[in-house]
Amino acid sequence: MLLHVETVLTPDQVAHCRRLLADQHWVDGKVTAGQQSAQAKRNLQVPGDAPAARELGDLILGALGRNPAFVSAALPLRVFPPLFNRYDAGMAFDTHVDNAIRFAGPVRFRTDLSATLFLTDPDEYDGGELIVEDAYGEHAVKLPAGDMILYPASSLHRVAPITRGSRWAAFFWAQSMVRSDEQRTLLWNLDNAIQALTVNVGQTDPDVVSLAGTYNNLLRMWAEV
Ligand code: NI
């Protein structure tokens, strides 16, 4: 599932991120790439251990924890501390798949989901679309600052070359309690239907209670915690 999550960060939070990031020392993005993707990657990143990266990463993790769409769609078990990248004119990231396993300090985890949280608006740069491939073809994604795209980490994807301006983003991975994208998508659709029904007929309606029970029992069957 490819999911657009709107307004993960408010305009004020985006402005705060950009102020802090503007003062950072940006390094070659190959530092966090795997062997194959290092060949494909031409961008800049803020080192993951920079205090500003940690402060802004915590801001984003807090916002994600309060975001019902992210929690329902990702069913997160662990979220990798967000990193920050930047593509200036001429930079790009050719087609690749993200590493399956990542380390956050001593913690090793599986990347089930990849996420890009845009920190610049589409009119600030040309090119720079995130292009994700799936069974239905290619999807070009370019979102307003503060919005995020969530997609299966197993997808082939790339960032199109920037031809004007600069594209700034936060990116991270999550290990889900539910490994399968297909199962997560079913749970997401079911949860949305239950939420809508709850508004229409109330939480205590016997059919809502039954569907909520089914949701929980599917999650119990599929979740690894
Ligand atoms: Ni990638």
PDB file of C-alpha atoms and ligand atoms in Angstrom:
ATOM      1  CA  MET A   1       0.000   0.000   0.000  1.00  0.00           C
ATOM      2  CA  LEU A   2       1.158   3.476  -0.916  1.00  0.00           C
ATOM      3  CA  LEU A   3      -0.337   5.930   1.595  1.00  0.00           C
ATOM      4  CA  HIS A   4      -0.275   9.733   1.617  1.00  0.00           C
ATOM      5  CA  VAL A   5      -0.436  10.905   5.258  1.00  0.00           C
ATOM      6  CA  GLU A   6      -1.397  14.577   5.397  1.00  0.00           C
ATOM      7  CA  THR A   7      -0.061  17.192   7.850  1.00  0.00           C
ATOM      8  CA  VAL A   8       2.254  15.003   9.927  1.00  0.00           C
ATOM      9  CA  LEU A   9       3.974  18.292  10.819  1.00  0.00           C
ATOM     10  CA  THR A  10       2.288  21.696  11.115  1.00  0.00           C
ATOM     11  CA  PRO A  11       3.652  24.652   9.092  1.00  0.00           C
ATOM     12  CA  ASP A  12       5.311  25.961  12.298  1.00  0.00           C
ATOM     13  CA  GLN A  13       7.032  22.611  12.882  1.00  0.00           C
ATOM     14  CA  VAL A  14       8.210  22.485   9.253  1.00  0.00           C
ATOM     15  CA  ALA A  15       9.620  26.021   9.617  1.00  0.00           C
ATOM     16  CA  HIS A  16      11.427  24.977  12.826  1.00  0.00           C
ATOM     17  CA  CYS A  17      12.945  21.944  11.055  1.00  0.00           C
ATOM     18  CA  ARG A  18      14.135  24.071   8.158  1.00  0.00           C
ATOM     19  CA  ARG A  19      15.685  26.723  10.401  1.00  0.00           C
ATOM     20  CA  LEU A  20      17.691  24.103  12.283  1.00  0.00           C
ATOM     21  CA  LEU A  21      18.643  22.112   9.171  1.00  0.00           C
ATOM     22  CA  ALA A  22      19.868  25.254   7.372  1.00  0.00           C
ATOM     23  CA  ASP A  23      22.703  25.548   9.954  1.00  0.00           C
ATOM     24  CA  GLN A  24      23.821  21.921   9.723  1.00  0.00           C
ATOM     25  CA  HIS A  25      26.950  20.450   8.194  1.00  0.00           C
ATOM     26  CA  TRP A  26      25.625  18.297   5.310  1.00  0.00           C
ATOM     27  CA  VAL A  27      27.675  15.260   4.248  1.00  0.00           C
ATOM     28  CA  ASP A  28      27.590  12.825   1.315  1.00  0.00           C
ATOM     29  CA  GLY A  29      24.444  10.645   1.575  1.00  0.00           C
ATOM     30  CA  LYS A  30      26.390   7.470   0.716  1.00  0.00           C
ATOM     31  CA  VAL A  31      27.130   7.051   4.474  1.00  0.00           C
ATOM     32  CA  THR A  32      23.799   5.278   5.111  1.00  0.00           C
ATOM     33  CA  ALA A  33      23.528   3.476   1.761  1.00  0.00           C
ATOM     34  CA  GLY A  34      24.045  -0.238   1.124  1.00  0.00           C
ATOM     35  CA  GLN A  35      26.728  -1.379  -1.340  1.00  0.00           C
ATOM     36  CA  GLN A  36      24.470  -1.353  -4.415  1.00  0.00           C
ATOM     37  CA  SER A  37      22.530   1.774  -3.532  1.00  0.00           C
ATOM     38  CA  ALA A  38      25.718   3.753  -2.782  1.00  0.00           C
ATOM     39  CA  GLN A  39      26.428   3.627  -6.542  1.00  0.00           C
ATOM     40  CA  ALA A  40      22.974   5.045  -7.236  1.00  0.00           C
ATOM     41  CA  LYS A  41      22.849   7.753  -4.559  1.00  0.00           C
ATOM     42  CA  ARG A  42      23.796  11.386  -5.104  1.00  0.00           C
ATOM     43  CA  ASN A  43      22.473  13.572  -2.287  1.00  0.00           C
ATOM     44  CA  LEU A  44      23.419  15.204   1.019  1.00  0.00           C
ATOM     45  CA  GLN A  45      22.481  14.194   4.566  1.00  0.00           C
ATOM     46  CA  VAL A  46      22.793  15.488   8.094  1.00  0.00           C
ATOM     47  CA  PRO A  47      24.842  12.941  10.121  1.00  0.00           C
ATOM     48  CA  GLY A  48      22.470  10.787  12.182  1.00  0.00           C
ATOM     49  CA  ASP A  49      24.293  11.582  15.434  1.00  0.00           C
ATOM     50  CA  ALA A  50      24.111  15.385  15.006  1.00  0.00           C
ATOM     51  CA  PRO A  51      22.180  16.886  17.969  1.00  0.00           C
ATOM     52  CA  ALA A  52      19.827  18.717  15.580  1.00  0.00           C
ATOM     53  CA  ALA A  53      19.008  15.453  13.774  1.00  0.00           C
ATOM     54  CA  ARG A  54      18.148  13.829  17.106  1.00  0.00           C
ATOM     55  CA  GLU A  55      16.021  16.782  18.266  1.00  0.00           C
ATOM     56  CA  LEU A  56      14.079  16.952  15.003  1.00  0.00           C
ATOM     57  CA  GLY A  57      13.866  13.154  14.831  1.00  0.00           C
ATOM     58  CA  ASP A  58      12.190  13.145  18.256  1.00  0.00           C
ATOM     59  CA  LEU A  59       9.793  15.879  17.112  1.00  0.00           C
ATOM     60  CA  ILE A  60       8.781  13.701  14.147  1.00  0.00           C
ATOM     61  CA  LEU A  61       8.498  10.494  16.213  1.00  0.00           C
ATOM     62  CA  GLY A  62       6.199  12.344  18.640  1.00  0.00           C
ATOM     63  CA  ALA A  63       4.026  13.595  15.771  1.00  0.00           C
ATOM     64  CA  LEU A  64       3.852  10.098  14.254  1.00  0.00           C
ATOM     65  CA  GLY A  65       2.762   8.567  17.555  1.00  0.00           C
ATOM     66  CA  ARG A  66      -0.190  10.984  17.659  1.00  0.00           C
ATOM     67  CA  ASN A  67      -1.119  10.435  14.003  1.00  0.00           C
ATOM     68  CA  PRO A  68      -4.035   7.943  13.746  1.00  0.00           C
ATOM     69  CA  ALA A  69      -3.482   7.265  10.011  1.00  0.00           C
ATOM     70  CA  PHE A  70       0.202   6.384  10.521  1.00  0.00           C
ATOM     71  CA  VAL A  71      -0.515   4.177  13.555  1.00  0.00           C
ATOM     72  CA  SER A  72      -3.352   2.319  11.799  1.00  0.00           C
ATOM     73  CA  ALA A  73      -1.542   1.877   8.474  1.00  0.00           C
ATOM     74  CA  ALA A  74       1.939   1.046   9.793  1.00  0.00           C
ATOM     75  CA  LEU A  75       1.049  -0.790  13.024  1.00  0.00           C
ATOM     76  CA  PRO A  76       4.572   0.159  14.113  1.00  0.00           C
ATOM     77  CA  LEU A  77       6.681  -2.033  16.372  1.00  0.00           C
ATOM     78  CA  ARG A  78       9.875   0.009  16.002  1.00  0.00           C
ATOM     79  CA  VAL A  79      10.525   3.234  14.131  1.00  0.00           C
ATOM     80  CA  PHE A  80      14.071   4.011  13.014  1.00  0.00           C
ATOM     81  CA  PRO A  81      15.218   7.501  14.160  1.00  0.00           C
ATOM     82  CA  PRO A  82      14.395   9.814  11.227  1.00  0.00           C
ATOM     83  CA  LEU A  83      17.284  11.086   9.079  1.00  0.00           C
ATOM     84  CA  PHE A  84      17.373  14.225   6.933  1.00  0.00           C
ATOM     85  CA  ASN A  85      18.395  14.553   3.312  1.00  0.00           C
ATOM     86  CA  ARG A  86      18.633  17.174   0.658  1.00  0.00           C
ATOM     87  CA  TYR A  87      18.839  17.066  -3.122  1.00  0.00           C
ATOM     88  CA  ASP A  88      20.217  20.158  -4.864  1.00  0.00           C
ATOM     89  CA  ALA A  89      20.152  20.726  -8.645  1.00  0.00           C
ATOM     90  CA  GLY A  90      21.819  17.794 -10.434  1.00  0.00           C
ATOM     91  CA  MET A  91      21.327  15.347  -7.550  1.00  0.00           C
ATOM     92  CA  ALA A  92      19.211  12.161  -7.743  1.00  0.00           C
ATOM     93  CA  PHE A  93      18.868   8.640  -6.350  1.00  0.00           C
ATOM     94  CA  ASP A  94      18.590   5.945  -9.018  1.00  0.00           C
ATOM     95  CA  THR A  95      16.389   2.843  -8.719  1.00  0.00           C
ATOM     96  CA  HIS A  96      17.096   0.691  -5.652  1.00  0.00           C
ATOM     97  CA  VAL A  97      15.497  -1.283  -2.822  1.00  0.00           C
ATOM     98  CA  ASP A  98      16.289  -0.211   0.763  1.00  0.00           C
ATOM     99  CA  ASN A  99      18.329  -2.519   3.017  1.00  0.00           C
ATOM    100  CA  ALA A 100      16.210  -5.198   4.721  1.00  0.00           C
ATOM    101  CA  ILE A 101      17.901  -4.926   8.130  1.00  0.00           C
ATOM    102  CA  ARG A 102      19.122  -1.758   9.809  1.00  0.00           C
ATOM    103  CA  PHE A 103      20.865  -0.975  13.074  1.00  0.00           C
ATOM    104  CA  ALA A 104      19.841   1.843  15.387  1.00  0.00           C
ATOM    105  CA  GLY A 105      22.706   1.716  17.902  1.00  0.00           C
ATOM    106  CA  PRO A 106      22.648  -1.847  19.261  1.00  0.00           C
ATOM    107  CA  VAL A 107      19.062  -2.454  18.074  1.00  0.00           C
ATOM    108  CA  ARG A 108      18.670  -4.459  14.870  1.00  0.00           C
ATOM    109  CA  PHE A 109      15.368  -4.370  13.057  1.00  0.00           C
ATOM    110  CA  ARG A 110      13.623  -5.298   9.833  1.00  0.00           C
ATOM    111  CA  THR A 111      12.500  -2.525   7.490  1.00  0.00           C
ATOM    112  CA  ASP A 112       8.899  -3.286   6.512  1.00  0.00           C
ATOM    113  CA  LEU A 113       7.921   0.280   5.612  1.00  0.00           C
ATOM    114  CA  SER A 114       9.791   3.225   4.143  1.00  0.00           C
ATOM    115  CA  ALA A 115       8.648   6.808   4.649  1.00  0.00           C
ATOM    116  CA  THR A 116       9.521  10.198   3.193  1.00  0.00           C
ATOM    117  CA  LEU A 117       8.287  13.316   4.998  1.00  0.00           C
ATOM    118  CA  PHE A 118       8.589  16.347   2.701  1.00  0.00           C
ATOM    119  CA  LEU A 119      10.061  19.544   4.200  1.00  0.00           C
ATOM    120  CA  THR A 120       9.998  21.686   1.034  1.00  0.00           C
ATOM    121  CA  ASP A 121       6.931  22.535  -1.056  1.00  0.00           C
ATOM    122  CA  PRO A 122       6.558  21.321  -4.664  1.00  0.00           C
ATOM    123  CA  ASP A 123       6.957  24.851  -6.089  1.00  0.00           C
ATOM    124  CA  GLU A 124      10.407  25.212  -4.505  1.00  0.00           C
ATOM    125  CA  TYR A 125      12.052  22.728  -6.904  1.00  0.00           C
ATOM    126  CA  ASP A 126      11.610  21.016 -10.267  1.00  0.00           C
ATOM    127  CA  GLY A 127      12.070  17.261 -10.678  1.00  0.00           C
ATOM    128  CA  GLY A 128      12.716  15.401  -7.432  1.00  0.00           C
ATOM    129  CA  GLU A 129       9.633  13.171  -7.552  1.00  0.00           C
ATOM    130  CA  LEU A 130       9.842  10.020  -5.446  1.00  0.00           C
ATOM    131  CA  ILE A 131       8.917   7.294  -7.933  1.00  0.00           C
ATOM    132  CA  VAL A 132       7.692   4.038  -6.382  1.00  0.00           C
ATOM    133  CA  GLU A 133       7.112   0.931  -8.505  1.00  0.00           C
ATOM    134  CA  ASP A 134       4.483  -1.675  -7.700  1.00  0.00           C
ATOM    135  CA  ALA A 135       2.366  -4.247  -9.553  1.00  0.00           C
ATOM    136  CA  TYR A 136       0.232  -1.420 -10.988  1.00  0.00           C
ATOM    137  CA  GLY A 137       3.162   0.540 -12.450  1.00  0.00           C
ATOM    138  CA  GLU A 138       5.087   3.634 -11.365  1.00  0.00           C
ATOM    139  CA  HIS A 139       3.734   6.248  -8.954  1.00  0.00           C
ATOM    140  CA  ALA A 140       5.352   9.708  -8.907  1.00  0.00           C
ATOM    141  CA  VAL A 141       5.018  11.399  -5.512  1.00  0.00           C
ATOM    142  CA  LYS A 142       5.669  15.056  -4.694  1.00  0.00           C
ATOM    143  CA  LEU A 143       3.844  16.330  -1.619  1.00  0.00           C
ATOM    144  CA  PRO A 144       3.343  19.599   0.279  1.00  0.00           C
ATOM    145  CA  ALA A 145       5.808  20.312   3.109  1.00  0.00           C
ATOM    146  CA  GLY A 146       4.618  18.517   6.253  1.00  0.00           C
ATOM    147  CA  ASP A 147       3.013  15.613   4.351  1.00  0.00           C
ATOM    148  CA  MET A 148       4.430  12.089   4.229  1.00  0.00           C
ATOM    149  CA  ILE A 149       4.363   9.100   1.893  1.00  0.00           C
ATOM    150  CA  LEU A 150       4.451   5.607   3.388  1.00  0.00           C
ATOM    151  CA  TYR A 151       5.258   2.627   1.127  1.00  0.00           C
ATOM    152  CA  PRO A 152       6.432  -0.990   1.416  1.00  0.00           C
ATOM    153  CA  ALA A 153      10.217  -1.060   1.920  1.00  0.00           C
ATOM    154  CA  SER A 154      10.334  -3.970  -0.525  1.00  0.00           C
ATOM    155  CA  SER A 155       9.464  -1.594  -3.416  1.00  0.00           C
ATOM    156  CA  LEU A 156      11.854  -0.515  -6.136  1.00  0.00           C
ATOM    157  CA  HIS A 157      12.016   3.276  -5.951  1.00  0.00           C
ATOM    158  CA  ARG A 158      14.066   6.274  -7.017  1.00  0.00           C
ATOM    159  CA  VAL A 159      14.264  10.062  -6.691  1.00  0.00           C
ATOM    160  CA  ALA A 160      14.133  11.821 -10.081  1.00  0.00           C
ATOM    161  CA  PRO A 161      16.945  14.319 -10.801  1.00  0.00           C
ATOM    162  CA  ILE A 162      16.457  17.847  -9.453  1.00  0.00           C
ATOM    163  CA  THR A 163      16.605  20.444 -12.223  1.00  0.00           C
ATOM    164  CA  ARG A 164      15.935  23.571 -10.106  1.00  0.00           C
ATOM    165  CA  GLY A 165      15.961  24.482  -6.433  1.00  0.00           C
ATOM    166  CA  SER A 166      16.462  22.133  -3.499  1.00  0.00           C
ATOM    167  CA  ARG A 167      14.330  19.303  -2.086  1.00  0.00           C
ATOM    168  CA  TRP A 168      14.569  18.677   1.678  1.00  0.00           C
ATOM    169  CA  ALA A 169      12.996  15.734   3.450  1.00  0.00           C
ATOM    170  CA  ALA A 170      13.069  13.499   6.503  1.00  0.00           C
ATOM    171  CA  PHE A 171      13.172   9.773   5.791  1.00  0.00           C
ATOM    172  CA  PHE A 172      12.960   6.697   7.977  1.00  0.00           C
ATOM    173  CA  TRP A 173      11.917   3.075   8.164  1.00  0.00           C
ATOM    174  CA  ALA A 174       9.581   1.158  10.440  1.00  0.00           C
ATOM    175  CA  GLN A 175       9.288  -2.448  11.491  1.00  0.00           C
ATOM    176  CA  SER A 176       5.623  -3.310  11.663  1.00  0.00           C
ATOM    177  CA  MET A 177       3.915  -5.697  14.065  1.00  0.00           C
ATOM    178  CA  VAL A 178       2.446  -7.165  10.850  1.00  0.00           C
ATOM    179  CA  ARG A 179       5.177  -8.094   8.378  1.00  0.00           C
ATOM    180  CA  SER A 180       2.941  -8.637   5.319  1.00  0.00           C
ATOM    181  CA  ASP A 181       1.902  -5.582   3.306  1.00  0.00           C
ATOM    182  CA  GLU A 182      -1.194  -7.481   2.147  1.00  0.00           C
ATOM    183  CA  GLN A 183      -2.328  -8.184   5.718  1.00  0.00           C
ATOM    184  CA  ARG A 184      -1.563  -4.615   6.838  1.00  0.00           C
ATOM    185  CA  THR A 185      -3.650  -3.277   3.946  1.00  0.00           C
ATOM    186  CA  LEU A 186      -6.622  -5.482   4.933  1.00  0.00           C
ATOM    187  CA  LEU A 187      -6.374  -4.274   8.545  1.00  0.00           C
ATOM    188  CA  TRP A 188      -6.132  -0.631   7.404  1.00  0.00           C
ATOM    189  CA  ASN A 189      -9.229  -0.966   5.200  1.00  0.00           C
ATOM    190  CA  LEU A 190     -11.167  -2.751   7.946  1.00  0.00           C
ATOM    191  CA  ASP A 191     -10.173  -0.171  10.564  1.00  0.00           C
ATOM    192  CA  ASN A 192     -11.291   2.687   8.307  1.00  0.00           C
ATOM    193  CA  ALA A 193     -14.650   1.020   7.681  1.00  0.00           C
ATOM    194  CA  ILE A 194     -15.130   0.490  11.441  1.00  0.00           C
ATOM    195  CA  GLN A 195     -14.248   4.128  12.181  1.00  0.00           C
ATOM    196  CA  ALA A 196     -16.765   5.347   9.578  1.00  0.00           C
ATOM    197  CA  LEU A 197     -19.482   2.981  10.840  1.00  0.00           C
ATOM    198  CA  THR A 198     -18.833   4.088  14.423  1.00  0.00           C
ATOM    199  CA  VAL A 199     -19.604   7.671  13.406  1.00  0.00           C
ATOM    200  CA  ASN A 200     -22.775   6.600  11.559  1.00  0.00           C
ATOM    201  CA  VAL A 201     -24.314   4.067  13.952  1.00  0.00           C
ATOM    202  CA  GLY A 202     -22.377   4.419  17.217  1.00  0.00           C
ATOM    203  CA  GLN A 203     -19.715   2.422  19.036  1.00  0.00           C
ATOM    204  CA  THR A 204     -22.175   0.107  20.816  1.00  0.00           C
ATOM    205  CA  ASP A 205     -24.016  -1.070  17.694  1.00  0.00           C
ATOM    206  CA  PRO A 206     -23.768  -4.906  17.758  1.00  0.00           C
ATOM    207  CA  ASP A 207     -22.376  -5.057  14.199  1.00  0.00           C
ATOM    208  CA  VAL A 208     -19.678  -2.498  15.052  1.00  0.00           C
ATOM    209  CA  VAL A 209     -18.778  -4.519  18.157  1.00  0.00           C
ATOM    210  CA  SER A 210     -18.572  -7.665  16.034  1.00  0.00           C
ATOM    211  CA  LEU A 211     -16.390  -6.031  13.364  1.00  0.00           C
ATOM    212  CA  ALA A 212     -14.109  -4.493  16.000  1.00  0.00           C
ATOM    213  CA  GLY A 213     -13.755  -7.976  17.492  1.00  0.00           C
ATOM    214  CA  THR A 214     -12.838  -9.381  14.088  1.00  0.00           C
ATOM    215  CA  TYR A 215     -10.241  -6.619  13.617  1.00  0.00           C
ATOM    216  CA  ASN A 216      -8.668  -7.449  16.960  1.00  0.00           C
ATOM    217  CA  ASN A 217      -8.699 -11.170  16.306  1.00  0.00           C
ATOM    218  CA  LEU A 218      -7.023 -10.747  12.901  1.00  0.00           C
ATOM    219  CA  LEU A 219      -4.401  -8.521  14.525  1.00  0.00           C
ATOM    220  CA  ARG A 220      -3.910 -11.152  17.251  1.00  0.00           C
ATOM    221  CA  MET A 221      -3.419 -13.815  14.572  1.00  0.00           C
ATOM    222  CA  TRP A 222      -0.931 -11.810  12.483  1.00  0.00           C
ATOM    223  CA  ALA A 223       0.973  -9.566  14.897  1.00  0.00           C
ATOM    224  CA  GLU A 224       4.526 -10.315  16.092  1.00  0.00           C
ATOM    225  CA  VAL A 225       5.414  -8.280  19.186  1.00  0.00           C
TER     226      VAL A 225
HETATM  227 NI    NI B   1      15.504   4.282  -0.715  1.00  0.00          NI
END
